Short mmCIF file of C-alpha atoms in Angstrom, two decimals:
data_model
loop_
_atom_site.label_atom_id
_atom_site.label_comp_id
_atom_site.label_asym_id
_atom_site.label_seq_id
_atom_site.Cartn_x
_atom_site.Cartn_y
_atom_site.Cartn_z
CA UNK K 1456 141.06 162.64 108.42
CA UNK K 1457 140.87 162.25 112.16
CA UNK K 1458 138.33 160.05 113.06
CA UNK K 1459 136.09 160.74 116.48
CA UNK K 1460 138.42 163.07 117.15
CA UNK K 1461 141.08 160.83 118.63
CA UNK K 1462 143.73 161.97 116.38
CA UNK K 1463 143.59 157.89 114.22
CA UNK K 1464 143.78 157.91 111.05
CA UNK K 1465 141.00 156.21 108.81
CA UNK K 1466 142.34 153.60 106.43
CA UNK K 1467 140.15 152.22 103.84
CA UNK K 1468 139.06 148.14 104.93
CA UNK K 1469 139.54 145.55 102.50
CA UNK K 1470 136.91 142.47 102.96
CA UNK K 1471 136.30 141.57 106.50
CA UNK K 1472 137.47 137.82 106.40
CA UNK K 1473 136.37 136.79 110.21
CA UNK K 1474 132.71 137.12 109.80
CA UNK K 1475 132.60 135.14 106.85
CA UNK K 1476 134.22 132.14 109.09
CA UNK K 1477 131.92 132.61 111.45
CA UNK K 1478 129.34 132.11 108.56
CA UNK K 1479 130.85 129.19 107.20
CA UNK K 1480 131.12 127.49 110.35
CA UNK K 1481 127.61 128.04 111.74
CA UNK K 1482 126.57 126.58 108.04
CA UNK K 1483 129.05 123.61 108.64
CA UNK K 1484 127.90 122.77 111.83
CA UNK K 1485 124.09 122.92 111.21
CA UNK K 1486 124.98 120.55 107.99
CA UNK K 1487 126.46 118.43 110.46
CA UNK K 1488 123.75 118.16 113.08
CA UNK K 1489 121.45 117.47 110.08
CA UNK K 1490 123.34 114.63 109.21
CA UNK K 1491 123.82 112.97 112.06
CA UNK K 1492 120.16 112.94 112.48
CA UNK K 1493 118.92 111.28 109.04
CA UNK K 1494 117.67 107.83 109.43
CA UNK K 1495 119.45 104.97 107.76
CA UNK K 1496 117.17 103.19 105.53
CA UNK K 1497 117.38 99.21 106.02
CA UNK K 1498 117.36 97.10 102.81
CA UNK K 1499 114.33 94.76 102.61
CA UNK K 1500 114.70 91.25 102.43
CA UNK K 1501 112.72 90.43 99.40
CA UNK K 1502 113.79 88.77 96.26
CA UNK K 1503 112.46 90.25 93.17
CA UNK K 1504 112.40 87.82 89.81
CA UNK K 1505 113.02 89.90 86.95
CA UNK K 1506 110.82 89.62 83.61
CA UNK K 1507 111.98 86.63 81.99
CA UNK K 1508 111.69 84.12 84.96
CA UNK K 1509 108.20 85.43 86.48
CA UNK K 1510 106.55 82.67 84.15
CA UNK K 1511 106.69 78.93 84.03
CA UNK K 1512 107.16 77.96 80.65
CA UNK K 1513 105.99 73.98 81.36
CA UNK K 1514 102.86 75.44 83.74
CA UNK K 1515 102.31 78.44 82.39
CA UNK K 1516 100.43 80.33 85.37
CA UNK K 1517 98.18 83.86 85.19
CA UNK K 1518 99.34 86.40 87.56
CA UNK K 1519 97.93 87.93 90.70
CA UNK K 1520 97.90 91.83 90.15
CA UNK K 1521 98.14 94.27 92.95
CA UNK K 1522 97.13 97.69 91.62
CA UNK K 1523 97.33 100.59 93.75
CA UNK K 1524 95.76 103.92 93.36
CA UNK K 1525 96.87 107.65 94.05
CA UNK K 1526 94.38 107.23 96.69
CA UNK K 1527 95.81 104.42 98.33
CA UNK K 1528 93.50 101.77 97.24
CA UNK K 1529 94.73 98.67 97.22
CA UNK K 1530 93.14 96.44 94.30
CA UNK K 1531 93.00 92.39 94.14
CA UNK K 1532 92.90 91.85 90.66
CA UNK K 1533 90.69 94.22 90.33
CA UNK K 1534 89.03 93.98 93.24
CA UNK K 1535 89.78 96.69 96.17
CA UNK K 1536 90.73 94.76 99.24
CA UNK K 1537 91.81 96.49 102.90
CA UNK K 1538 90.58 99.89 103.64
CA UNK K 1539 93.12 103.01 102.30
CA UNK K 1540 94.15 103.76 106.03
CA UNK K 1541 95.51 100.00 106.77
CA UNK K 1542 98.92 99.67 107.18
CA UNK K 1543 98.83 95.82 108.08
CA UNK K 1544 96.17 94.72 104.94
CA UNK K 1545 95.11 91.75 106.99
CA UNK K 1546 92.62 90.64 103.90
CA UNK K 1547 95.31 90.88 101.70
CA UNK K 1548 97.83 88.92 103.83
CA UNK K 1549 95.25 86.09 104.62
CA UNK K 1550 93.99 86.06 100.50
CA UNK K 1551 97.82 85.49 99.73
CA UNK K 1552 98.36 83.18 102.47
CA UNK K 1553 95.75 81.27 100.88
CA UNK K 1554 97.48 81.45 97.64
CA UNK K 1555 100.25 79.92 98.76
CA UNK K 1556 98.99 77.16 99.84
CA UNK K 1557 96.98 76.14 97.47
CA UNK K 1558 99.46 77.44 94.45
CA UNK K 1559 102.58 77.19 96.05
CA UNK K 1560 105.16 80.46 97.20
CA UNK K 1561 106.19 80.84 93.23
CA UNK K 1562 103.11 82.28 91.71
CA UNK K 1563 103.94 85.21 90.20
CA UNK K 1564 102.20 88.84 92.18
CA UNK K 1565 102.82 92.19 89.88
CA UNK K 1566 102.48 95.30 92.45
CA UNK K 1567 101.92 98.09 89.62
CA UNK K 1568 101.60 101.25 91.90
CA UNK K 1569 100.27 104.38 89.94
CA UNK K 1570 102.99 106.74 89.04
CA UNK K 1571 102.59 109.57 92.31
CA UNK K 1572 101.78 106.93 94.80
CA UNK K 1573 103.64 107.31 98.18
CA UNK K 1574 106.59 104.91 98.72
CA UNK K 1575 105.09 103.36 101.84
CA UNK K 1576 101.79 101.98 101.08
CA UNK K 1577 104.30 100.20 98.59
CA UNK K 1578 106.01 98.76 101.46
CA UNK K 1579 102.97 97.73 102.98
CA UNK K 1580 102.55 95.64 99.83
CA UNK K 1581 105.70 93.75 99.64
CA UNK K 1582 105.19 93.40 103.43
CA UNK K 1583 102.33 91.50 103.01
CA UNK K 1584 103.28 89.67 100.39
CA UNK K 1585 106.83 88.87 102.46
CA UNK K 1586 105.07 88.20 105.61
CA UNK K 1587 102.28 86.15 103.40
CA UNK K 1588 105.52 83.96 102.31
CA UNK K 1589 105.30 84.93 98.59
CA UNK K 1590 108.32 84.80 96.41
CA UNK K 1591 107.65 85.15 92.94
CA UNK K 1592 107.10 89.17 93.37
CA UNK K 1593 107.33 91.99 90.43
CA UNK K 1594 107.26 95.34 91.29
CA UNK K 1595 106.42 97.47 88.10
CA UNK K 1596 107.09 101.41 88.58
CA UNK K 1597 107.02 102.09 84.53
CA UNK K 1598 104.11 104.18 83.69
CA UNK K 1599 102.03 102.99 81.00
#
């Protein structure tokens, strides 16, 4: 069959292997531009007892307990201290602060976060509690 008239002959075409690379390497560059721009997170410099040594078995001490709600609320033993939108919890870094002088840096802080709260007001937690001098710190993610 003569095709447009020209006198060429039509032969069927297999797969059409050059726009597929083009494909693949628009799709392996944009992987690669994503990558390059993911931030790096930085470890934090915290150091977390585990179960069995949170307790002194001579002076046997009751733990602080920082609860904190799905809705950000950050709770003193019960008692909600700093507003939800605080990133710095000044009240809660000068309550601590207190704590460890009176106490000493060892007594023993549970942060139980709720199960869907967001990683950061977390953060803002052990950062007070870092920046507050406190090393005896649990972090407890197990739902109840």
């Amino acid at each position: 069959m003569a095709l447009g008239g020209l006198g060429v002959e039509s032969e069927e075409h297999g797969l059409q292997i050059a726009p597929l690379l083009d494909i693949l390497f628009v799709l392996l560059l944009f992987f690669m531009v994503m990558a390059a721009s993911q931030k790096i997170e930085q470890g934090l410099k915290l150091q977390l007892t585990s179960t069995g040594t949170a307790y002194n078995q001579d002076k046997p001490t009751v733990p602080i307990f920082l609860k904190i709600h799905s809705n950000l609320q950050i709770y003193f033993n019960e008692n909600p201290i700093d507003s939800i939108s605080s990133h710095e919890l000044p009240a809660l870094k000068k309550r601590l602060s207190t704590i460890a002088k009176l106490y000493g840096t060892q007594h023993p802080i549970l942060i139980l976060p709720e199960a869907n709260v967001p990683y950061q007001r977390i953060i803002d937690a052990l950062n007070a509690c870092t920046q507050s001098q406190m090393q005896n710190v649990q972090l407890n993610t197990s739902s109840p």
